[in-house]
């Protein structure tokens, strides 16, 4: 088993998202976890008011120190990135580590429901393509996948062949295995996760029924479980299915919580991963 995982993502002081959600999950799965915060955020953004501290200088200095100390990792996961400078820094770091045999996971957090998040520009999309080009596993949602592939977003759903086309564009700029979450097949009542396994050279689709309760951080939980299962030598299909099941069960257990802006109280339901 690959034991040492570096998580590059933001850290929220109040709320279970990003590092605050991923660290408990992967620690429960018996991995040794290290972190490099891209930003320190006062609370989840859903509350409407928040403060963000950009940690770019800290990141640059930290990576220099780690290089001098010869710290090594078996896998690296990237999440929310706040600036062009950070994207370039992280891309170069991942490119170097990939050449040394480190497994690279990317979650290109940029938007949802057909729109980019505030502050995310077309330049960010271009830079994210370069980061994805060095990844072994990429897990965009459908919105992010459409932007990265330069395709139109279709709220009503798409044909399966369109999802294959999107993935093929990812592969052309260097991505290996790709898993698109929250996609909708046209004329279907269900959403699905659609993926391509670079090892088997096969596409796959897993349908799911949406639970109408919005928790921030569920994508981070999915990414963490998915990564843990991949590194435990599960197939891409099985890792995806296990991550979907874990997230679904956690949402069901907590659907009655009034303040959903905090995210899922992850420490109370880690057994759903097992």
Coordinates of C-alpha atoms in Angstrom, one line a residue, residues 120-272:
X120 CA -12.4 31.8 -11.8
X121 CA -11.4 33.1 -15.2
X122 CA -10.8 31.5 -18.6
X123 CA -7.1 31.9 -17.8
X124 CA -7.6 29.6 -14.8
X125 CA -9.3 27.0 -17.0
X126 CA -6.3 27.1 -19.4
X127 CA -3.9 26.7 -16.4
X128 CA -5.9 23.8 -15.0
X129 CA -5.6 22.0 -18.3
X130 CA -1.8 22.0 -17.7
X131 CA -2.2 20.6 -14.2
X132 CA -4.5 17.9 -15.4
X133 CA -2.0 16.9 -18.1
X134 CA 0.3 15.4 -15.5
X135 CA -2.5 13.7 -13.5
X136 CA -3.1 9.9 -13.2
X137 CA -6.7 10.4 -12.0
X138 CA -8.9 13.5 -12.6
X139 CA -12.4 13.9 -11.0
X140 CA -14.1 17.0 -12.4
X141 CA -17.9 17.5 -12.1
X142 CA -19.8 17.9 -15.4
X143 CA -19.5 21.7 -15.4
X144 CA -15.8 21.6 -14.9
X145 CA -15.4 18.9 -17.5
X146 CA -17.3 20.9 -20.1
X147 CA -15.2 24.0 -19.5
X148 CA -11.9 22.1 -19.6
X149 CA -12.8 20.3 -22.8
X150 CA -14.1 23.5 -24.4
X151 CA -17.6 22.0 -24.8
X152 CA -21.1 23.5 -24.3
X153 CA -22.8 22.8 -21.0
X154 CA -26.3 21.2 -21.4
X155 CA -28.5 21.5 -18.4
X156 CA -31.1 19.1 -19.9
X157 CA -28.4 16.3 -20.1
X158 CA -26.2 14.9 -22.8
X159 CA -25.8 11.8 -24.9
X160 CA -23.2 9.3 -23.6
X161 CA -21.2 9.8 -26.7
X162 CA -20.8 13.5 -25.7
X163 CA -19.3 12.4 -22.4
X164 CA -16.9 10.1 -24.3
X165 CA -15.9 13.1 -26.5
X166 CA -15.2 15.2 -23.4
X167 CA -13.0 12.5 -21.9
X168 CA -11.2 12.0 -25.2
X169 CA -10.3 15.7 -25.2
X170 CA -8.9 15.3 -21.6
X171 CA -6.8 12.4 -22.9
X172 CA -5.5 14.5 -25.8
X173 CA -4.0 17.0 -23.4
X174 CA -2.4 14.3 -21.2
X175 CA -5.0 13.2 -18.6
X176 CA -5.1 9.4 -17.9
X177 CA -8.1 8.1 -16.0
X178 CA -11.0 10.5 -15.8
X179 CA -14.2 10.4 -13.7
X180 CA -16.9 12.9 -14.4
X181 CA -19.3 13.4 -11.5
X182 CA -22.9 14.8 -11.5
X183 CA -23.5 14.2 -15.2
X184 CA -27.0 13.7 -16.6
X185 CA -27.8 11.5 -19.6
X186 CA -30.5 13.1 -21.8
X187 CA -34.0 11.7 -21.3
X188 CA -33.0 9.9 -18.1
X189 CA -34.4 10.5 -14.6
X190 CA -31.1 9.7 -13.0
X191 CA -27.8 11.4 -12.8
X192 CA -24.6 9.4 -13.3
X193 CA -20.9 9.3 -12.8
X194 CA -19.1 8.6 -16.1
X195 CA -15.5 7.5 -16.4
X196 CA -12.7 6.2 -18.4
X197 CA -10.2 3.7 -17.0
X198 CA -6.7 4.2 -18.6
X199 CA -5.6 0.8 -17.4
X200 CA -8.4 -1.2 -19.1
X201 CA -9.0 1.4 -21.9
X202 CA -12.8 1.2 -21.1
X203 CA -15.6 3.7 -20.4
X204 CA -18.1 3.1 -17.6
X205 CA -21.3 4.6 -16.2
X206 CA -22.8 4.4 -12.8
X207 CA -26.3 5.8 -12.2
X208 CA -27.4 7.4 -9.0
X209 CA -30.6 9.0 -7.6
X210 CA -30.0 12.5 -6.3
X211 CA -30.8 13.2 -2.7
X212 CA -32.2 16.7 -2.4
X213 CA -30.1 18.0 0.4
X214 CA -27.0 20.1 -0.3
X215 CA -24.0 19.8 1.9
X216 CA -20.7 21.5 1.0
X217 CA -17.7 19.2 1.1
X218 CA -19.3 16.1 -0.4
X219 CA -17.1 16.3 -3.4
X220 CA -14.0 16.4 -1.1
X221 CA -15.3 13.3 0.7
X222 CA -15.8 11.5 -2.6
X223 CA -12.3 12.4 -3.7
X224 CA -10.8 11.2 -0.5
X225 CA -12.6 7.8 -0.5
X226 CA -11.9 7.4 -4.2
X227 CA -8.2 8.1 -3.7
X228 CA -7.9 5.8 -0.7
X229 CA -9.6 2.9 -2.6
X230 CA -7.4 3.5 -5.7
X231 CA -4.2 3.4 -3.6
X232 CA -5.5 0.2 -2.0
X233 CA -5.5 -1.3 -5.5
X234 CA -9.3 -1.3 -6.1
X235 CA -10.3 -1.0 -9.8
X236 CA -11.3 2.5 -11.0
X237 CA -15.0 1.3 -11.3
X238 CA -15.0 -0.2 -7.8
X239 CA -13.2 2.8 -6.2
X240 CA -15.8 5.2 -7.9
X241 CA -18.7 3.0 -6.7
X242 CA -17.4 2.8 -3.1
X243 CA -16.9 6.6 -3.0
X244 CA -20.4 7.2 -4.3
X245 CA -21.9 4.8 -1.8
X246 CA -20.0 6.3 1.1
X247 CA -21.1 9.9 0.2
X248 CA -24.8 8.8 -0.3
X249 CA -25.0 7.0 3.0
X250 CA -23.4 10.0 4.9
X251 CA -25.9 12.4 3.3
X252 CA -28.8 10.1 4.3
X253 CA -27.6 9.9 7.9
X254 CA -27.4 13.6 8.2
X255 CA -30.2 14.9 6.0
X256 CA -32.2 16.2 9.0
X257 CA -29.3 18.5 10.2
X258 CA -30.6 22.1 10.1
X259 CA -27.3 23.9 9.5
X260 CA -26.1 22.1 6.4
X261 CA -23.7 24.9 5.6
X262 CA -21.2 23.3 8.0
X263 CA -21.0 20.2 5.8
X264 CA -21.3 16.6 7.0
X265 CA -20.0 16.0 10.6
X266 CA -17.5 13.5 9.1
X267 CA -16.1 12.2 12.4
X268 CA -19.6 10.8 13.4
X269 CA -20.0 8.6 10.3
X270 CA -16.5 7.3 9.2
X271 CA -17.7 3.7 9.4
X272 CA -19.7 4.4 6.2

